[in-house]
């Protein structure tokens, strides 16, 4: 067991957890933050993407113990005072989701893209979302949503 | 996943001391963690070396680019200094996996793992790299032994990789559309003292194609490669590409790299 101290969505959290706990399991099973989804559990699909110290990572492929002292943001941490994040608004407006399973990861990944590039091209968006798989939309509206968000952020 | 004890090492000495036949060093964990989850690897002890400050960072001089072992792919891809000194190296890092892999995965981890389809080993061969460990300096040509195998000994830790700045260079790969690993990748580098044509993805281990290098030494042009015969003997053959196809792709991507130099 290891004790870890992290900041999750602005809240300080201190827990004792088994050494081999994955960040995805820590979030979902211990903290009940089930907005972070586990799709493939083998680092392919990207449904589990969260931000650690501002950068996107796949939470199914990181040990929580290894992130001691980090600042973590999950999909639950995006809305402020009941108002959705511009990326969430854009996904809603442009119909960037159907079943919604991949959406938390898509949104977290896309926000990281806009931190790197303010106005990405279609190709840059598609390249960046290489690690996020959606089996419903065909990606057209996801790309449209990211462009919409880029114009608002 | 089987349980293990997690240690965060504060320096290289401590990390090396903790190492045993049932331990693994953890940097980005982009291969180690999936392997453990799938039960392909089990360890009693995981020794995290990410917290060791000395192992991270980028140093550029006129002749060399030295990258700390735990430097992440995204840091290499975005480094203005590397983009200026060896643009092909920054571009290679930008093409690894997906953004989340690039935000976590490290150059030292990639090289220590020596995946036959990884990108960085080809950069080491093409750019006459010297691998600095906690006990010695190893020329890249001697470092990569075979599939997932290097000359690293138990407890030996890569500290930094020193690349020679070439006169010109380029890396071109045919990425697997799902993983972005190289089905075939060719890194061409022209140095003052010779040309290297490092090939990854094609065989069980990265190699320097001496025939292509010799041809390019007498005539550095894509057209000159047309007359070189690349044998399919010893090439990988799988659902993605046959050995014969890979042999042809070595030529195709060598030409592309020369053209883009």
Tab-separated table of C-alpha atoms in Angstrom:
chain	number	residue	atom	x	y	z
A	1	UNK	CA	0.000	0.000	0.000
A	2	UNK	CA	1.116	3.535	-0.723
A	3	UNK	CA	-0.266	6.837	0.398
A	4	UNK	CA	-0.798	9.343	-2.377
A	5	UNK	CA	-1.698	13.010	-2.289
A	6	UNK	CA	-3.144	14.460	-5.472
A	7	UNK	CA	-5.329	17.337	-6.540
A	8	UNK	CA	-8.300	16.152	-8.541
A	9	UNK	CA	-10.577	18.720	-10.167
A	10	UNK	CA	-9.313	21.318	-7.705
A	11	UNK	CA	-9.840	19.150	-4.614
A	12	UNK	CA	-6.991	17.785	-2.537
A	13	UNK	CA	-7.285	14.054	-2.076
A	14	UNK	CA	-5.225	11.819	0.152
A	15	UNK	CA	-5.685	8.027	-0.016
A	16	UNK	CA	-3.896	4.838	0.781
A	17	UNK	CA	-4.031	2.529	-2.239
A	18	UNK	CA	-2.456	-0.740	-3.443
A	19	UNK	CA	0.791	-0.112	-5.386
A	20	UNK	CA	-0.587	-1.546	-8.630
A	21	UNK	CA	-3.737	0.619	-8.772
A	22	UNK	CA	-4.227	2.117	-12.221
A	23	UNK	CA	-5.272	5.754	-12.390
A	24	UNK	CA	-8.469	4.745	-14.237
A	25	UNK	CA	-9.424	2.347	-11.417
A	26	UNK	CA	-8.473	4.901	-8.774
A	27	UNK	CA	-10.788	7.471	-10.362
A	28	UNK	CA	-13.702	5.145	-11.031
A	29	UNK	CA	-13.646	2.617	-8.199
A	30	UNK	CA	-12.169	4.559	-5.319
A	31	UNK	CA	-13.320	8.120	-6.032
A	32	UNK	CA	-16.502	7.202	-7.943
A	33	UNK	CA	-15.557	9.578	-10.770
A	34	UNK	CA	-17.151	7.378	-13.422
A	35	UNK	CA	-17.084	10.031	-16.159
A	36	UNK	CA	-13.682	8.651	-17.155
A	37	UNK	CA	-14.549	5.588	-19.204
A	38	UNK	CA	-12.656	2.352	-19.719
A	39	UNK	CA	-13.172	1.055	-23.249
A	40	UNK	CA	-10.386	-1.244	-24.385
A	41	UNK	CA	-8.218	-1.109	-21.249
A	42	UNK	CA	-5.189	-1.644	-23.516
A	43	UNK	CA	-4.253	1.993	-24.379
A	44	UNK	CA	-5.857	1.907	-27.803
A	45	UNK	CA	-9.247	3.625	-27.535
A	46	UNK	CA	-8.665	6.789	-25.502
A	47	UNK	CA	-12.010	6.767	-23.622
A	48	UNK	CA	-9.985	7.085	-20.386
A	49	UNK	CA	-8.024	10.239	-21.292
A	50	UNK	CA	-7.585	12.715	-18.423
A	51	UNK	CA	-5.196	15.609	-17.852
A	52	UNK	CA	-2.209	15.269	-15.538
A	53	UNK	CA	-0.448	18.570	-14.864
A	54	UNK	CA	-2.262	19.994	-17.887
A	55	UNK	CA	-1.318	17.326	-20.438
A	56	UNK	CA	-3.523	14.508	-21.732
A	57	UNK	CA	-2.659	10.948	-20.791
A	58	UNK	CA	-4.461	7.611	-20.881
A	59	UNK	CA	-5.456	6.845	-17.310
A	60	UNK	CA	-5.631	3.084	-17.963
A	61	UNK	CA	-1.893	3.140	-18.652
A	62	UNK	CA	-0.605	4.958	-15.586
A	63	UNK	CA	-0.179	3.854	-11.993
A	64	UNK	CA	-1.899	6.166	-9.531
A	65	UNK	CA	1.040	5.725	-7.137
A	66	UNK	CA	3.340	7.121	-9.788
A	67	UNK	CA	1.306	10.365	-9.972
A	68	UNK	CA	1.758	11.384	-6.354
A	69	UNK	CA	1.697	15.171	-6.101
A	70	UNK	CA	0.078	15.694	-9.507
A	71	UNK	CA	-2.825	17.889	-10.525
A	72	UNK	CA	-5.411	15.792	-12.310
A	73	UNK	CA	-8.437	16.997	-14.254
A	74	UNK	CA	-11.184	14.618	-15.349
A	75	UNK	CA	-14.248	15.299	-17.476
A	76	UNK	CA	-16.150	16.067	-14.238
A	77	UNK	CA	-13.778	18.973	-13.592
A	78	UNK	CA	-14.479	20.913	-16.802
A	79	UNK	CA	-17.826	22.571	-16.126
A	80	UNK	CA	-17.635	25.715	-14.015
A	81	UNK	CA	-20.618	26.885	-11.931
A	82	UNK	CA	-22.972	24.633	-13.853
A	83	UNK	CA	-21.772	25.993	-17.201
A	84	UNK	CA	-20.235	23.551	-19.649
A	85	UNK	CA	-16.695	23.979	-20.957
A	86	UNK	CA	-16.633	25.448	-24.515
A	87	UNK	CA	-15.412	22.072	-25.826
A	88	UNK	CA	-18.399	20.307	-24.226
A	89	UNK	CA	-20.742	22.991	-25.640
A	90	UNK	CA	-19.220	22.498	-29.088
A	91	UNK	CA	-19.662	18.703	-28.988
A	92	UNK	CA	-23.324	19.264	-28.055
A	93	UNK	CA	-23.926	21.926	-30.693
A	94	UNK	CA	-22.196	20.097	-33.545
A	95	UNK	CA	-23.572	16.681	-32.568
A	96	UNK	CA	-20.054	15.373	-32.005
A	97	UNK	CA	-21.328	12.257	-30.275
A	98	UNK	CA	-23.871	9.525	-30.646
A	99	UNK	CA	-23.643	6.855	-27.931
A	100	UNK	CA	-21.294	9.099	-25.950
A	101	UNK	CA	-18.976	6.412	-24.640
A	102	UNK	CA	-15.822	7.851	-26.230
A	103	UNK	CA	-16.828	11.464	-25.574
A	104	UNK	CA	-15.067	12.117	-22.234
A	105	UNK	CA	-11.759	11.038	-23.759
A	106	UNK	CA	-12.404	12.931	-27.001
A	107	UNK	CA	-13.169	16.132	-25.112
A	108	UNK	CA	-10.116	15.855	-22.837
A	109	UNK	CA	-7.831	15.043	-25.759
A	110	UNK	CA	-9.242	17.857	-27.919
A	111	UNK	CA	-8.714	20.420	-25.140
A	112	UNK	CA	-5.052	19.389	-24.990
A	113	UNK	CA	-4.811	19.907	-28.758
A	114	UNK	CA	-6.098	23.478	-28.501
A	115	UNK	CA	-3.496	24.193	-25.819
A	116	UNK	CA	-0.845	23.295	-28.399
A	117	UNK	CA	-2.531	24.742	-31.478
A	118	UNK	CA	-5.144	27.462	-31.348
A	119	UNK	CA	-6.626	26.925	-34.806
A	120	UNK	CA	-5.867	23.404	-35.974
A	121	UNK	CA	-6.664	22.239	-39.494
A	122	UNK	CA	-8.899	19.222	-40.173
A	123	UNK	CA	-5.793	17.117	-40.706
A	124	UNK	CA	-4.177	18.293	-37.487
A	125	UNK	CA	-7.354	17.461	-35.565
A	126	UNK	CA	-7.553	13.990	-37.104
A	127	UNK	CA	-3.857	13.338	-36.466
A	128	UNK	CA	-4.157	14.480	-32.871
A	129	UNK	CA	-7.206	12.284	-32.228
A	130	UNK	CA	-5.293	9.232	-33.485
A	131	UNK	CA	-5.451	7.766	-29.987
A	132	UNK	CA	-9.214	8.268	-29.571
A	133	UNK	CA	-11.535	5.803	-31.232
A	134	UNK	CA	-15.235	6.446	-31.965
A	135	UNK	CA	-17.364	3.715	-33.500
A	136	UNK	CA	-20.508	5.840	-34.065
A	137	UNK	CA	-19.884	9.214	-35.608
A	138	UNK	CA	-17.436	8.589	-38.443
A	139	UNK	CA	-15.510	11.493	-36.873
A	140	UNK	CA	-16.953	14.204	-39.179
A	141	UNK	CA	-18.898	15.928	-36.421
A	142	UNK	CA	-16.120	15.450	-33.898
A	143	UNK	CA	-13.776	17.387	-36.183
A	144	UNK	CA	-16.506	20.011	-36.662
A	145	UNK	CA	-16.951	20.256	-32.879
A	146	UNK	CA	-13.223	20.787	-32.256
A	147	UNK	CA	-13.187	23.553	-34.913
A	148	UNK	CA	-16.255	25.162	-33.343
A	149	UNK	CA	-14.583	25.067	-29.921
A	150	UNK	CA	-11.370	26.519	-31.392
A	151	UNK	CA	-13.355	29.532	-32.610
A	152	UNK	CA	-14.768	30.087	-29.102
A	153	UNK	CA	-11.742	29.402	-26.908
B	1	UNK	CA	-2.543	-7.467	-12.891
B	2	UNK	CA	-0.265	-9.135	-10.357
B	3	UNK	CA	0.668	-7.005	-7.383
B	4	UNK	CA	4.127	-5.497	-7.016
B	5	UNK	CA	6.023	-3.079	-4.811
B	6	UNK	CA	6.415	0.402	-6.234
B	7	UNK	CA	9.586	2.350	-5.448
B	8	UNK	CA	10.326	5.872	-6.514
B	9	UNK	CA	14.111	6.135	-6.755
B	10	UNK	CA	15.673	9.444	-5.777
B	11	UNK	CA	18.901	8.916	-7.687
B	12	UNK	CA	20.509	6.543	-10.197
B	13	UNK	CA	22.553	4.795	-7.512
B	14	UNK	CA	19.469	3.895	-5.511
B	15	UNK	CA	17.587	2.751	-8.618
B	16	UNK	CA	20.466	0.543	-9.693
B	17	UNK	CA	20.807	-0.954	-6.220
B	18	UNK	CA	17.118	-1.899	-6.115
B	19	UNK	CA	17.306	-3.737	-9.457
B	20	UNK	CA	17.084	-7.528	-9.544
B	21	UNK	CA	16.011	-10.279	-11.941
B	22	UNK	CA	12.377	-9.680	-10.907
B	23	UNK	CA	12.307	-5.909	-11.222
B	24	UNK	CA	11.765	-3.368	-13.970
B	25	UNK	CA	12.631	0.285	-14.273
B	26	UNK	CA	9.613	2.466	-14.950
B	27	UNK	CA	9.851	5.647	-16.984
B	28	UNK	CA	6.849	6.404	-19.221
B	29	UNK	CA	5.611	2.825	-18.921
B	30	UNK	CA	4.096	2.910	-22.406
B	31	UNK	CA	5.199	-0.673	-23.075
B	32	UNK	CA	5.859	-1.894	-19.535
B	33	UNK	CA	2.371	-1.161	-18.187
B	34	UNK	CA	0.389	-2.725	-21.082
B	35	UNK	CA	2.708	-5.777	-20.929
B	36	UNK	CA	2.016	-6.143	-17.212
B	37	UNK	CA	-1.734	-5.711	-17.683
B	38	UNK	CA	-1.794	-8.401	-20.348
B	39	UNK	CA	0.202	-10.775	-18.132
B	40	UNK	CA	3.098	-10.825	-20.609
B	41	UNK	CA	5.412	-9.521	-17.903
B	42	UNK	CA	5.313	-9.731	-14.108
B	43	UNK	CA	7.633	-8.009	-11.676
B	44	UNK	CA	8.010	-8.067	-7.915
B	45	UNK	CA	9.441	-4.579	-7.885
B	46	UNK	CA	8.801	-1.558	-10.067
B	47	UNK	CA	11.493	1.083	-9.779
B	48	UNK	CA	10.266	4.468	-10.951
B	49	UNK	CA	13.135	6.577	-12.311
B	50	UNK	CA	11.033	9.539	-13.477
B	51	UNK	CA	11.769	11.517	-10.336
B	52	UNK	CA	15.529	11.529	-10.990
B	53	UNK	CA	16.098	15.059	-12.299
B	54	UNK	CA	19.499	14.342	-13.830
B	55	UNK	CA	17.926	11.903	-16.321
B	56	UNK	CA	15.753	14.485	-18.054
B	57	UNK	CA	16.561	17.353	-20.365
B	58	UNK	CA	17.940	18.411	-23.734
B	59	UNK	CA	21.410	19.806	-24.461
B	60	UNK	CA	22.420	21.026	-27.892
B	61	UNK	CA	25.943	21.965	-28.967
B	62	UNK	CA	27.246	22.521	-32.487
B	63	UNK	CA	28.193	18.889	-32.946
B	64	UNK	CA	25.830	16.970	-30.708
B	65	UNK	CA	22.307	16.760	-29.360
B	66	UNK	CA	22.171	15.040	-25.970
B	67	UNK	CA	18.810	13.933	-24.654
B	68	UNK	CA	18.232	12.688	-21.108
B	69	UNK	CA	16.767	9.201	-20.863
B	70	UNK	CA	13.438	10.185	-19.277
B	71	UNK	CA	12.822	13.055	-21.706
B	72	UNK	CA	9.386	12.601	-23.210
B	73	UNK	CA	8.689	12.285	-26.932
B	74	UNK	CA	6.559	15.472	-26.821
B	75	UNK	CA	9.504	17.405	-25.365
B	76	UNK	CA	11.769	16.246	-28.198
B	77	UNK	CA	9.071	16.940	-30.809
B	78	UNK	CA	8.514	20.482	-29.510
B	79	UNK	CA	12.125	21.412	-28.758
B	80	UNK	CA	13.084	24.483	-30.797
B	81	UNK	CA	16.767	23.625	-30.342
B	82	UNK	CA	16.363	20.096	-31.721
B	83	UNK	CA	14.157	21.334	-34.565
B	84	UNK	CA	17.028	23.615	-35.535
B	85	UNK	CA	19.927	21.188	-35.015
B	86	UNK	CA	18.381	17.912	-36.255
B	87	UNK	CA	14.862	18.596	-37.598
B	88	UNK	CA	14.419	14.950	-38.620
B	89	UNK	CA	14.790	13.863	-34.991
B	90	UNK	CA	12.051	16.205	-33.769
B	91	UNK	CA	9.838	15.028	-36.650
B	92	UNK	CA	10.461	11.385	-35.720
B	93	UNK	CA	9.341	12.072	-32.139
B	94	UNK	CA	6.229	13.840	-33.426
B	95	UNK	CA	5.269	10.693	-35.343
B	96	UNK	CA	5.438	8.242	-32.411
B	97	UNK	CA	2.143	6.665	-31.321
B	98	UNK	CA	-0.502	9.177	-30.296
B	99	UNK	CA	-0.347	12.417	-28.257
B	100	UNK	CA	-0.906	10.562	-24.978
B	101	UNK	CA	2.010	8.227	-25.706
B	102	UNK	CA	4.150	11.242	-26.591
B	103	UNK	CA	3.169	12.946	-23.330
B	104	UNK	CA	4.360	9.957	-21.279
B	105	UNK	CA	6.729	7.800	-23.319
B	106	UNK	CA	10.471	8.413	-23.036
B	107	UNK	CA	13.444	8.091	-25.353
B	108	UNK	CA	15.386	5.929	-22.888
B	109	UNK	CA	12.440	3.577	-22.491
B	110	UNK	CA	12.046	3.228	-26.242
B	111	UNK	CA	15.691	2.382	-26.732
B	112	UNK	CA	15.952	0.022	-23.750
B	113	UNK	CA	12.874	-1.845	-24.985
B	114	UNK	CA	14.273	-2.120	-28.541
B	115	UNK	CA	10.965	-2.966	-30.188
B	116	UNK	CA	11.759	-4.138	-33.744
B	117	UNK	CA	9.276	-1.544	-35.086
B	118	UNK	CA	10.166	1.372	-32.806
B	119	UNK	CA	11.319	4.659	-34.328
B	120	UNK	CA	14.108	5.839	-31.998
B	121	UNK	CA	16.517	2.911	-32.530
B	122	UNK	CA	16.808	3.947	-36.192
B	123	UNK	CA	17.722	7.488	-35.106
B	124	UNK	CA	20.455	6.082	-32.850
B	125	UNK	CA	22.009	4.105	-35.712
B	126	UNK	CA	21.624	6.842	-38.330
B	127	UNK	CA	22.940	9.623	-36.101
B	128	UNK	CA	25.949	7.660	-34.703
B	129	UNK	CA	24.505	7.900	-31.209
B	130	UNK	CA	26.415	7.134	-28.056
B	131	UNK	CA	24.301	5.671	-25.251
B	132	UNK	CA	25.473	6.925	-21.861
B	133	UNK	CA	24.641	4.581	-18.979
B	134	UNK	CA	25.525	4.735	-15.297
B	135	UNK	CA	28.583	2.580	-15.968
B	136	UNK	CA	29.793	3.153	-19.562
B	137	UNK	CA	29.309	4.708	-22.992
B	138	UNK	CA	28.042	2.408	-25.734
B	139	UNK	CA	28.049	3.028	-29.488
B	140	UNK	CA	24.558	2.555	-30.941
B	141	UNK	CA	25.915	0.058	-33.449
B	142	UNK	CA	26.849	-2.261	-30.557
B	143	UNK	CA	23.864	-1.453	-28.344
B	144	UNK	CA	20.992	-3.162	-30.176
B	145	UNK	CA	21.438	-6.921	-29.982
B	146	UNK	CA	18.208	-8.426	-31.297
B	147	UNK	CA	14.445	-8.412	-30.904
B	148	UNK	CA	13.663	-6.605	-27.606
B	149	UNK	CA	17.293	-7.173	-26.637
B	150	UNK	CA	20.122	-4.779	-25.899
B	151	UNK	CA	23.557	-5.095	-24.294
B	152	UNK	CA	22.268	-3.461	-21.083
B	153	UNK	CA	23.096	-5.466	-17.955
B	154	UNK	CA	20.974	-5.882	-14.849
B	155	UNK	CA	20.994	-2.663	-12.855
B	156	UNK	CA	22.407	-0.670	-15.767
B	157	UNK	CA	20.438	2.491	-16.477
B	158	UNK	CA	20.493	4.651	-19.578
B	159	UNK	CA	21.221	8.210	-18.522
B	160	UNK	CA	21.349	10.021	-21.858
B	161	UNK	CA	21.614	9.556	-25.609
B	162	UNK	CA	24.112	11.670	-27.517
B	163	UNK	CA	23.348	12.125	-31.228
B	164	UNK	CA	25.852	13.394	-33.779
B	165	UNK	CA	24.474	16.382	-35.718
B	166	UNK	CA	24.522	15.344	-39.400
B	167	UNK	CA	25.030	17.506	-42.481
B	168	UNK	CA	21.564	16.450	-43.580
B	169	UNK	CA	19.106	13.755	-42.609
B	170	UNK	CA	15.531	12.579	-42.909
B	171	UNK	CA	13.323	9.822	-41.507
B	172	UNK	CA	10.410	8.386	-43.450
B	173	UNK	CA	8.153	5.588	-42.316
B	174	UNK	CA	5.165	3.595	-43.395
B	175	UNK	CA	3.210	3.671	-40.142
B	176	UNK	CA	0.849	0.940	-39.100
B	177	UNK	CA	-2.443	2.863	-39.316
B	178	UNK	CA	-3.565	1.707	-35.864
B	179	UNK	CA	-0.411	1.846	-33.738
B	180	UNK	CA	1.819	4.168	-35.790
B	181	UNK	CA	4.668	1.732	-35.248
B	182	UNK	CA	6.827	1.480	-38.364
B	183	UNK	CA	5.873	-1.301	-40.771
B	184	UNK	CA	9.057	-0.047	-42.398
B	185	UNK	CA	10.996	3.067	-41.409
B	186	UNK	CA	14.181	4.376	-42.991
B	187	UNK	CA	16.443	7.017	-41.453
B	188	UNK	CA	19.023	8.445	-43.847
B	189	UNK	CA	21.808	10.613	-42.430
B	190	UNK	CA	24.731	12.171	-44.259
B	191	UNK	CA	27.671	12.904	-41.989
B	192	UNK	CA	31.044	14.381	-42.811
B	193	UNK	CA	32.552	10.943	-42.171
B	194	UNK	CA	29.982	8.791	-43.988
B	195	UNK	CA	26.357	7.921	-44.662
B	196	UNK	CA	24.031	5.758	-42.591
B	197	UNK	CA	20.775	4.203	-43.774
B	198	UNK	CA	19.107	2.817	-40.652
B	199	UNK	CA	16.122	0.569	-41.196
B	200	UNK	CA	13.494	-0.278	-38.571
B	201	UNK	CA	10.354	-2.429	-38.736
B	202	UNK	CA	11.718	-4.594	-41.531
B	203	UNK	CA	13.734	-7.167	-39.570
B	204	UNK	CA	13.796	-8.492	-36.010
B	205	UNK	CA	16.136	-5.652	-35.066
B	206	UNK	CA	17.084	-2.258	-36.424
B	207	UNK	CA	20.080	-2.377	-38.822
B	208	UNK	CA	22.306	-0.186	-40.958
B	209	UNK	CA	21.835	-1.051	-44.639
B	210	UNK	CA	25.434	-0.953	-45.865
B	211	UNK	CA	24.528	-1.502	-49.548
B	212	UNK	CA	22.212	1.494	-49.616
B	213	UNK	CA	24.739	3.562	-47.667
B	214	UNK	CA	27.519	2.642	-50.111
B	215	UNK	CA	25.387	3.545	-53.124
B	216	UNK	CA	24.421	6.876	-51.591
B	217	UNK	CA	28.055	7.598	-50.740
B	218	UNK	CA	29.005	7.599	-54.396
B	219	UNK	CA	25.825	9.313	-55.581
B	220	UNK	CA	23.494	10.906	-53.030
B	221	UNK	CA	20.273	10.757	-55.029
B	222	UNK	CA	16.987	8.878	-54.891
B	223	UNK	CA	17.547	7.630	-58.442
B	224	UNK	CA	20.733	5.818	-57.462
B	225	UNK	CA	18.709	3.596	-55.120
B	226	UNK	CA	16.748	2.173	-58.085
B	227	UNK	CA	19.656	-0.096	-58.961
B	228	UNK	CA	20.167	-1.507	-55.454
B	229	UNK	CA	18.721	-4.929	-54.747
B	230	UNK	CA	17.251	-5.250	-51.235
B	231	UNK	CA	16.862	-8.911	-50.327
B	232	UNK	CA	13.736	-10.082	-48.484
B	233	UNK	CA	15.773	-12.705	-46.668
B	234	UNK	CA	15.424	-12.242	-42.902
B	235	UNK	CA	12.634	-9.687	-43.266
B	236	UNK	CA	9.532	-9.818	-41.082
B	237	UNK	CA	6.417	-11.321	-42.600
B	238	UNK	CA	3.047	-10.831	-40.913
B	239	UNK	CA	-0.575	-9.835	-41.527
B	240	UNK	CA	0.512	-6.276	-42.228
B	241	UNK	CA	3.146	-6.952	-44.865
B	242	UNK	CA	5.038	-9.849	-46.420
B	243	UNK	CA	8.842	-10.029	-46.405
B	244	UNK	CA	8.966	-9.210	-50.138
B	245	UNK	CA	6.706	-6.196	-49.629
B	246	UNK	CA	8.864	-4.930	-46.771
B	247	UNK	CA	12.021	-5.340	-48.864
B	248	UNK	CA	10.476	-3.160	-51.546
B	249	UNK	CA	9.283	-0.626	-48.960
B	250	UNK	CA	12.855	-0.257	-47.681
B	251	UNK	CA	13.778	1.073	-51.126
B	252	UNK	CA	10.648	3.196	-51.444
B	253	UNK	CA	11.130	4.854	-48.063
B	254	UNK	CA	14.894	5.223	-48.487
B	255	UNK	CA	14.168	7.156	-51.689
B	256	UNK	CA	11.594	9.307	-49.938
B	257	UNK	CA	14.045	10.067	-47.154
B	258	UNK	CA	16.831	11.001	-49.587
B	259	UNK	CA	14.456	13.245	-51.538
B	260	UNK	CA	13.394	15.000	-48.323
B	261	UNK	CA	16.971	15.449	-47.067
